[in-house]
Coordinates of C-alpha atoms and ligand atoms in Angstrom, one line a residue:
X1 CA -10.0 -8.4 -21.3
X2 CA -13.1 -6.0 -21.0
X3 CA -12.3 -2.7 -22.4
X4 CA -12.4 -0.1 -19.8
X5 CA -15.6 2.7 -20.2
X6 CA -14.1 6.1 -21.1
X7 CA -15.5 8.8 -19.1
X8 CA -17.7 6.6 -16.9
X9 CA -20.1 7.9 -14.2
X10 CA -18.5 7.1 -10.6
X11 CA -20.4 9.1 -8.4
X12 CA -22.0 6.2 -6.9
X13 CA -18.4 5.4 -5.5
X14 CA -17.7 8.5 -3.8
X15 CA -19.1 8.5 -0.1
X16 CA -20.5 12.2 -0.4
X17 CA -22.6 11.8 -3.8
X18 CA -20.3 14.3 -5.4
X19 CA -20.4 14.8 -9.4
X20 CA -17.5 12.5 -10.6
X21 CA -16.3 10.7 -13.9
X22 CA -13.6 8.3 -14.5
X23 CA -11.8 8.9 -17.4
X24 CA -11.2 5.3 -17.9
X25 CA -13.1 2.9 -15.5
X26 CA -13.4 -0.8 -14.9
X27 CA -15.2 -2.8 -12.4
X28 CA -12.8 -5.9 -10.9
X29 CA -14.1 -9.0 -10.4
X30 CA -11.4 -11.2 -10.3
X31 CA -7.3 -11.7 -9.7
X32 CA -6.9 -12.1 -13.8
X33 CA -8.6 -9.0 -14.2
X34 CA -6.6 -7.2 -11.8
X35 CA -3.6 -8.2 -13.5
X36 CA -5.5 -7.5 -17.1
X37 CA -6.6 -4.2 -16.4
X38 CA -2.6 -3.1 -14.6
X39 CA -1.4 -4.2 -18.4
X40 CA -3.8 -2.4 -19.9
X41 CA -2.4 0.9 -17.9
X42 CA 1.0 0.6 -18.3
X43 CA 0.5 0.1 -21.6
X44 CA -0.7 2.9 -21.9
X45 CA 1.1 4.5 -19.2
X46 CA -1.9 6.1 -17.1
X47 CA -2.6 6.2 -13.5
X48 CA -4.2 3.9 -11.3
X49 CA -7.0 4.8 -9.0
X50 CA -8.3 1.9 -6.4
X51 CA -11.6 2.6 -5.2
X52 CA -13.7 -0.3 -3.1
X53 CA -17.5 1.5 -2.3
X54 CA -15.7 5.1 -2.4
X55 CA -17.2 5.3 1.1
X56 CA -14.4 7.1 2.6
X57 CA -13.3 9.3 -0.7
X58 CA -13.8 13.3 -1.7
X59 CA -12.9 13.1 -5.3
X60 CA -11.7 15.6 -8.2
X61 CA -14.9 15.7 -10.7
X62 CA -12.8 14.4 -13.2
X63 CA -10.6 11.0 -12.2
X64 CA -7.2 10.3 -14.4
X65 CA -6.6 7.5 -15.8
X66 CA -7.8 4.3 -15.0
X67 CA -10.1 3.7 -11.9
X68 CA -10.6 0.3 -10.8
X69 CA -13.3 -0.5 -8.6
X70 CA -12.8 -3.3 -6.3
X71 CA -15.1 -6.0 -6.0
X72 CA -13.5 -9.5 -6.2
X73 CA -15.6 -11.5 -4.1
X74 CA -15.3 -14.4 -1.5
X75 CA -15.2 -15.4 2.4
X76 CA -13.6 -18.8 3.3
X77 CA -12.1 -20.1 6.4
X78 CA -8.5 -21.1 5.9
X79 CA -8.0 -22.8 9.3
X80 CA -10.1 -23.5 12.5
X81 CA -9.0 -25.7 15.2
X82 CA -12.0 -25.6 17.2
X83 CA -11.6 -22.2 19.0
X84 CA -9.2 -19.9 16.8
X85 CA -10.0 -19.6 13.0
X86 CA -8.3 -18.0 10.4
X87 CA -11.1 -16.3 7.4
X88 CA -10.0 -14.9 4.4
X89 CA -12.4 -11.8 3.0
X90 CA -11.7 -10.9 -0.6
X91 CA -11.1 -6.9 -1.0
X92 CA -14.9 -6.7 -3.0
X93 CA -17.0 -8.3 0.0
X94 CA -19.1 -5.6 2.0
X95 CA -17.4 -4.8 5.2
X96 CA -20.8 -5.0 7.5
X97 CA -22.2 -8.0 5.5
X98 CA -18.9 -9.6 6.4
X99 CA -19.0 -8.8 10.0
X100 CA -22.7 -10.5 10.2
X101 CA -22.3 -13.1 7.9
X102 CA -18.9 -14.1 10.7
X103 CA -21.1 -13.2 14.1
X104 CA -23.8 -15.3 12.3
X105 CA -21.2 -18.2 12.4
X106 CA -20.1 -17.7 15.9
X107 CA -16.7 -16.3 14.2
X108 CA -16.1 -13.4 16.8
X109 CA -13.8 -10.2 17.4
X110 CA -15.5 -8.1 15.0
X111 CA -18.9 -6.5 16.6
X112 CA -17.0 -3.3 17.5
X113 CA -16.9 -2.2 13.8
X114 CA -20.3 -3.2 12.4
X115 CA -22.2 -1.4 10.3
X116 CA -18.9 1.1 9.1
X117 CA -19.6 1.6 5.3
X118 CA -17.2 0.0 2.9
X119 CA -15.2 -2.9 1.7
X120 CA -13.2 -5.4 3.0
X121 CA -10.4 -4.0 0.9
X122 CA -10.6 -0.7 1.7
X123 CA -11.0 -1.2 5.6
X124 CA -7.2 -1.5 6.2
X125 CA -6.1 1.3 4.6
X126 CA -7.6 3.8 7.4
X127 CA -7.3 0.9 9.6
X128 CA -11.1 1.3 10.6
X129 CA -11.8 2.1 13.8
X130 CA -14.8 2.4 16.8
X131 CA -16.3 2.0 20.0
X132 CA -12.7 1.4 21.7
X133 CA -11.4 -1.2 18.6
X134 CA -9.3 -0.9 15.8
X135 CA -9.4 -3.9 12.9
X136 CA -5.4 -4.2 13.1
X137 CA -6.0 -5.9 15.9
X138 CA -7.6 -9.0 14.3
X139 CA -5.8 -8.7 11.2
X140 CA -2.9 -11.8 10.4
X141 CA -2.1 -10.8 6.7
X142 CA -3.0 -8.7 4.0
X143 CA -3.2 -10.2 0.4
X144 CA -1.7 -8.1 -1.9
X145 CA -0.8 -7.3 -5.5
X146 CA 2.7 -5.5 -5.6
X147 CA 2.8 -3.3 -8.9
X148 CA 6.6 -2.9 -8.7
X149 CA 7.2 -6.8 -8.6
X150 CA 4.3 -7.8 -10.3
X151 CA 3.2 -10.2 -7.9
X152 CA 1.1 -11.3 -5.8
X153 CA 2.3 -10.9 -2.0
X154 CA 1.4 -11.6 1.6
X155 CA 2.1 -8.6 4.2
X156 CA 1.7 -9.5 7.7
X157 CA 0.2 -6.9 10.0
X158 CA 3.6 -5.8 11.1
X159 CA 3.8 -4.7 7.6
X160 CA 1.5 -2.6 7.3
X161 CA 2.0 -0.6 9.8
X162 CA -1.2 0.3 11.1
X163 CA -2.3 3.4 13.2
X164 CA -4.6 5.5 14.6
X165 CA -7.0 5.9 11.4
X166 CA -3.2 5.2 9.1
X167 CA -1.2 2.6 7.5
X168 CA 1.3 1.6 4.7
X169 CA -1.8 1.7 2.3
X170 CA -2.2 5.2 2.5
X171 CA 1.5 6.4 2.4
X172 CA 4.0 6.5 -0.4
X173 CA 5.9 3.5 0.5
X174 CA 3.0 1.5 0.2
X175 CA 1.1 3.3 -3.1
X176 CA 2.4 0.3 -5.2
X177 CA 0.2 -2.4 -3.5
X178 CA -3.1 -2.7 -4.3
X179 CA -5.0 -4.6 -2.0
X180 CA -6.9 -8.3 -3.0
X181 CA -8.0 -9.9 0.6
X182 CA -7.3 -9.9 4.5
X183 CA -6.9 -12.4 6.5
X184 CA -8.3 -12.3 9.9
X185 CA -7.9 -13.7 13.2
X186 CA -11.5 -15.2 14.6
X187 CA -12.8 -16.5 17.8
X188 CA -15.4 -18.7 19.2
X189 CA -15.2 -17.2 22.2
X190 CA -13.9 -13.5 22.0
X191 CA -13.1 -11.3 25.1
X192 CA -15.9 -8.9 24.6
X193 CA -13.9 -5.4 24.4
X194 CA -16.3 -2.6 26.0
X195 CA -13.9 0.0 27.1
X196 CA -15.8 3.2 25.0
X197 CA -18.2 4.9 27.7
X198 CA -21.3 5.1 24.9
X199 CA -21.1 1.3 24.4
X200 CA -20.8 0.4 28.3
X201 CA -23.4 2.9 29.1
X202 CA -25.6 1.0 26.4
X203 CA -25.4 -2.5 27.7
X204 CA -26.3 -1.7 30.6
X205 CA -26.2 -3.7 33.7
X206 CA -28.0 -7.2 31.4
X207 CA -25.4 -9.5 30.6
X208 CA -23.9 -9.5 27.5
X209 CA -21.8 -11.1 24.8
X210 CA -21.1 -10.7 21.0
X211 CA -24.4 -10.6 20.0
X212 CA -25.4 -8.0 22.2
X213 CA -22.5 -5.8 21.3
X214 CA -23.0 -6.3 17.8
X215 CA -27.2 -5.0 18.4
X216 CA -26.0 -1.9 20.7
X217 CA -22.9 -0.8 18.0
X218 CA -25.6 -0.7 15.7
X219 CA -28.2 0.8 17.6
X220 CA -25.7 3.6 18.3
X221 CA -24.8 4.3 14.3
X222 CA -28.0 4.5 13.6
X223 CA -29.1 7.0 16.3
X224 CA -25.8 9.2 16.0
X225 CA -24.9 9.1 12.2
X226 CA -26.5 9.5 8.9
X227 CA -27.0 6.9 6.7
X228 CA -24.4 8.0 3.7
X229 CA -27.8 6.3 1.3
X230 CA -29.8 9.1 2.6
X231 CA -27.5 12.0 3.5
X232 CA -24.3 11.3 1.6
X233 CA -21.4 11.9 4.1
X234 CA -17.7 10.4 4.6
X235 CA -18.3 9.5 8.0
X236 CA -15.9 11.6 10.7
X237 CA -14.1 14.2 8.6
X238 CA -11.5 15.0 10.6
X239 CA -9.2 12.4 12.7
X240 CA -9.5 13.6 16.4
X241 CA -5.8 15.2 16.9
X242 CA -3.3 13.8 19.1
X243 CA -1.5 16.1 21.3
X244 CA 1.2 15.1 23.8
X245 CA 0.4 15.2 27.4
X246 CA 1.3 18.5 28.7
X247 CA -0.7 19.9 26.2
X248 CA -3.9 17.6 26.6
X249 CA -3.3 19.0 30.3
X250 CA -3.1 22.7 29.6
X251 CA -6.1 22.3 27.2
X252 CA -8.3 20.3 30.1
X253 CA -7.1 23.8 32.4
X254 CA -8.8 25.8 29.5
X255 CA -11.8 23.7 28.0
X256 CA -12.3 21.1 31.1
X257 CA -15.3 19.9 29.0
X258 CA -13.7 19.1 26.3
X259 CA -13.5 15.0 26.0
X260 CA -9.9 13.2 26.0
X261 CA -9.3 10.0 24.9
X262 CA -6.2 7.6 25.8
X263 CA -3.9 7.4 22.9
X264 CA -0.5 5.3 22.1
X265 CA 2.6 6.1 23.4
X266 CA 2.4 9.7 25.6
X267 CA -0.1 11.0 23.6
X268 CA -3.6 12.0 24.8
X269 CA -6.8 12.3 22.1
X270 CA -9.1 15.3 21.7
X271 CA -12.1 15.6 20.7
X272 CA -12.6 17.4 17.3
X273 CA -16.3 16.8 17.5
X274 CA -16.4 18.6 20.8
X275 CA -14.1 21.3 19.2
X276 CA -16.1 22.0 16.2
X277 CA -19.3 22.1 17.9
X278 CA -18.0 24.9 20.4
X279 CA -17.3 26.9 17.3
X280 CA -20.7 26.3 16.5
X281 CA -20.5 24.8 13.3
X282 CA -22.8 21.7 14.0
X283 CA -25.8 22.0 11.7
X284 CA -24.5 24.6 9.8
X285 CA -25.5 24.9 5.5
X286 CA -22.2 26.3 3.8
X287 CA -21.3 26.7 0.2
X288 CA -24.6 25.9 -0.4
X289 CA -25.4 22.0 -0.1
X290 CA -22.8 21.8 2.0
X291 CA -23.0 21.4 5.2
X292 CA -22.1 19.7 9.1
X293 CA -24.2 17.4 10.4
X294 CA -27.2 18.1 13.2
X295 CA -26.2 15.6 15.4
X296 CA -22.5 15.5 15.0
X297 CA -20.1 18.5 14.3
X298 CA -17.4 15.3 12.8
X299 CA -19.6 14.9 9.9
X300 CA -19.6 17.1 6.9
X301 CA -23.0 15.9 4.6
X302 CA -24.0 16.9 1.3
X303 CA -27.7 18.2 1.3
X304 CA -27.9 17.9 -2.6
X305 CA -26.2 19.8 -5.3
X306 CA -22.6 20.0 -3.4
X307 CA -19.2 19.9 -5.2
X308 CA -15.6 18.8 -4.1
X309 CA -14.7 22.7 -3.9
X310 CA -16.9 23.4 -1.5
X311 CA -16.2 20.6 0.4
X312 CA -12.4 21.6 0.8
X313 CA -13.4 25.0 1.4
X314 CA -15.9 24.3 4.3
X315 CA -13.4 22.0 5.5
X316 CA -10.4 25.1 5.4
X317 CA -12.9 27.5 7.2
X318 CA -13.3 24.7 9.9
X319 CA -9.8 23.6 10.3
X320 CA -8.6 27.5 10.3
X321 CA -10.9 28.2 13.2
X322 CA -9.9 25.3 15.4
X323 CA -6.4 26.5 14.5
X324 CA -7.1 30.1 15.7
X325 CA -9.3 29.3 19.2
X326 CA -7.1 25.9 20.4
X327 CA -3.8 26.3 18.4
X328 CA -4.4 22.9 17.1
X329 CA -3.9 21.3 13.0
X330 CA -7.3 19.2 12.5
X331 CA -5.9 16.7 9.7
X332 CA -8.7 15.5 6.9
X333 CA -9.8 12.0 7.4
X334 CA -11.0 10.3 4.2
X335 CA -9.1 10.2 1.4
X336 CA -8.8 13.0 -1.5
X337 CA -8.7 11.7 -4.8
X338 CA -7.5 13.9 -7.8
X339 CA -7.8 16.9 -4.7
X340 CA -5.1 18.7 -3.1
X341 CA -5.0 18.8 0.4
X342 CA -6.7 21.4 2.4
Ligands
EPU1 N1 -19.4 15.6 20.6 C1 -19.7 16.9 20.6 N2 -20.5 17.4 19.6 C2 -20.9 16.6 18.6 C3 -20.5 15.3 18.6 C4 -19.7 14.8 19.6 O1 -19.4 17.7 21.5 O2 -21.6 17.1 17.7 C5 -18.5 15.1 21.7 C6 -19.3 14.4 22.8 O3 -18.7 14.7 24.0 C7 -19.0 12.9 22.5 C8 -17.5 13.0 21.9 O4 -17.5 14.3 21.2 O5 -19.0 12.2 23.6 C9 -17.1 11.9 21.0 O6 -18.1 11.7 20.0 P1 -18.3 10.2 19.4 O7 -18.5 9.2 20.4 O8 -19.3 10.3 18.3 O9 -16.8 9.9 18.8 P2 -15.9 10.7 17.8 O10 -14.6 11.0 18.5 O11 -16.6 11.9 17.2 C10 -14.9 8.5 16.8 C11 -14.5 8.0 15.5 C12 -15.8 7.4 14.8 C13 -16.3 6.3 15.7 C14 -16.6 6.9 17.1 C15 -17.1 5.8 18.0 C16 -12.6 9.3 14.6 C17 -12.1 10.3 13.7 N3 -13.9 9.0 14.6 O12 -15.7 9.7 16.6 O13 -15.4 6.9 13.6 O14 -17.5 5.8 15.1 O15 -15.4 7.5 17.6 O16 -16.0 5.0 18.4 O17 -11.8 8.7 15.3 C18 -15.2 7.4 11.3 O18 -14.0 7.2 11.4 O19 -15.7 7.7 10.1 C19 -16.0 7.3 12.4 C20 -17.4 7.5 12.3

């Protein structure tokens, strides 16, 4: 096998540009070297870090151990009987280039999510989400490799228990797979799902399909969030807390601007955006390069020179005084790597 590089740069695989090495690193390109490079560990008995793009990471400046960066490639449909397919993404493909290289095919159910930064592989782990669509709801399987078994495994999406920004993949119980491809349910004619206000009020009263969703998601990214290639950012920091309903009603009482979002089971979503940017945070330079974005209090973005430190403490500043005005826990979104929690 390729010898791992010792003390490799990574900080192209961390979503906020932030200074990072890995002290051992190797870039995967296929299911043998998956299986190589595990060997190689626990031969050695180091860590394992699984990084796809890093898109949705804050990282430690120094990674332990071994960091393996995704990027097995491949998309082939496994089944189509005319209407229904069944594609298979390998974890290394590009999550948008996916989405367009299936809307380009007439393969549909995906428009919602274009343009999210990332990997195929790492998009179930948060369970991506937006504009009123979550990907567990086109996922049949996840192909795995299970590093307690040492084998190669199919979870179905019952499995993995997906949630609200959450699954198996992020929790203890699930550290030991390391995810190779998902499978996901396709159609040639998908029910167009246009339930999120900002997408309805886009399309207008023009008829629309797929393709038009697919334009207006787009068109929306690109006018309300930065492009992590210029302004290196995370995406939404925070997840947008769910509160049960008595609470979500007492808060409308106190903050009746304050947007709420239907959630599962008798919970009601808020708005952490909204929260953030009544505490005037939006647009604000902390800790030096870092900073929230102008256009969206959800995004943190590092102007330049910005370290992990100061991206946990702007984060602890923020989630203390949301804590103190609505008495409610703002949890981190992306993953920490190497980094306690704030
Ligand atoms: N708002 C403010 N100030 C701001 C920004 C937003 O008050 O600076 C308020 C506005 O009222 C706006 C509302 O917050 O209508 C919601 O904003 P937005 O539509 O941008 O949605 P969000 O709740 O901030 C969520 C997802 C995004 C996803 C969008 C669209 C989470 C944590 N974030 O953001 O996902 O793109 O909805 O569906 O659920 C991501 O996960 O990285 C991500 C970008």
């Amino acid at each position: 096998m390729v010898s791992p590089e010792s003390m490799a740069d990574i900080a192209h695989l961390n979503g906020m540009r932030l200074p990072a090495r890995g002290e051992h690193f190797l870039r995967i390109d296929s299911e043998s070297a998956l299986v190589d490079a595990l060997s190689w560990a626990a031969d050695r008995d180091v860590a394992i870090t699984v990084l796809g793009e890093g898109s949705n990471t804050v990282m430690h400046p120094l990674v332990q151990g071994l960091v393996l960066e995704m990027a097995i490639p491949g998309l082939k449909v496994m089944d189509d009987d005319g209407t229904r397919l069944l594609v298979r993404a390998a974890a290394g493909e590009n999550w948008h280039s996916f989405v367009l290289w299936a809307a380009e095919r007439g393969f549909h159910g995906l428009e919602n999510l274009a343009l999210i930064p990332g990997t195929v592989g790492a998009a179930p782990v948060q369970n991506i989400g937006a504009y009123g669509f979550e990907l567990a709801s086109r996922v049949r399987s996840v192909y795995c490799y299970d590093r307690v078994l040492e084998e190669f495994k199919t979870l179905s999406a019952a499995d993995c228990h997906f949630g609200y920004r959450d699954s198996i993949f992020k929790r203890t119980d699930g550290a030991h797979y390391i995810i190779v491809a998902v499978d996901f349910e396709l159609d040639r004619n998908a029910i167009p799902v246009v339930t999120y206000p900002e997408l309805k009020q886009a399309l207008g009263q023009r008829p629309y399909g797929a393709v038009e969703i697919l334009e207006e998601v787009v068109n929306l990214r690109r006018a309300k969030l930065p492009d992590p290639a210029n302004l290196p950012n995370v995406g939404s920091f925070f997840k947008n807390p769910a509160v049960p309903l008595p609470v979500a009603e007492s808060m409308k009482v106190n903050w009746p601007l304050m947007p709420q979002y239907p959630s599962a089971g008798e919970t009601v979503k808020l708005s952490a955006a909204w929260m953030i940017d009544y505490l005037g945070w939006r647009d604000a330079t902390h800790e030096g390069a870092i900073g929230i974005y102008r256009d969206h209090a959800l995004i943190m973005v590092n102007h330049g020179a910005g370290s992990a430190a100061g991206v946990l403490n702007l984060a602890t500043k923020i989630m203390q005084s949301v804590e103190n005005e609505f008495q409610i826990a703002l949890e981190i979104e992306p993953s920490l790597i190497g980094l306690p929690a704030a």
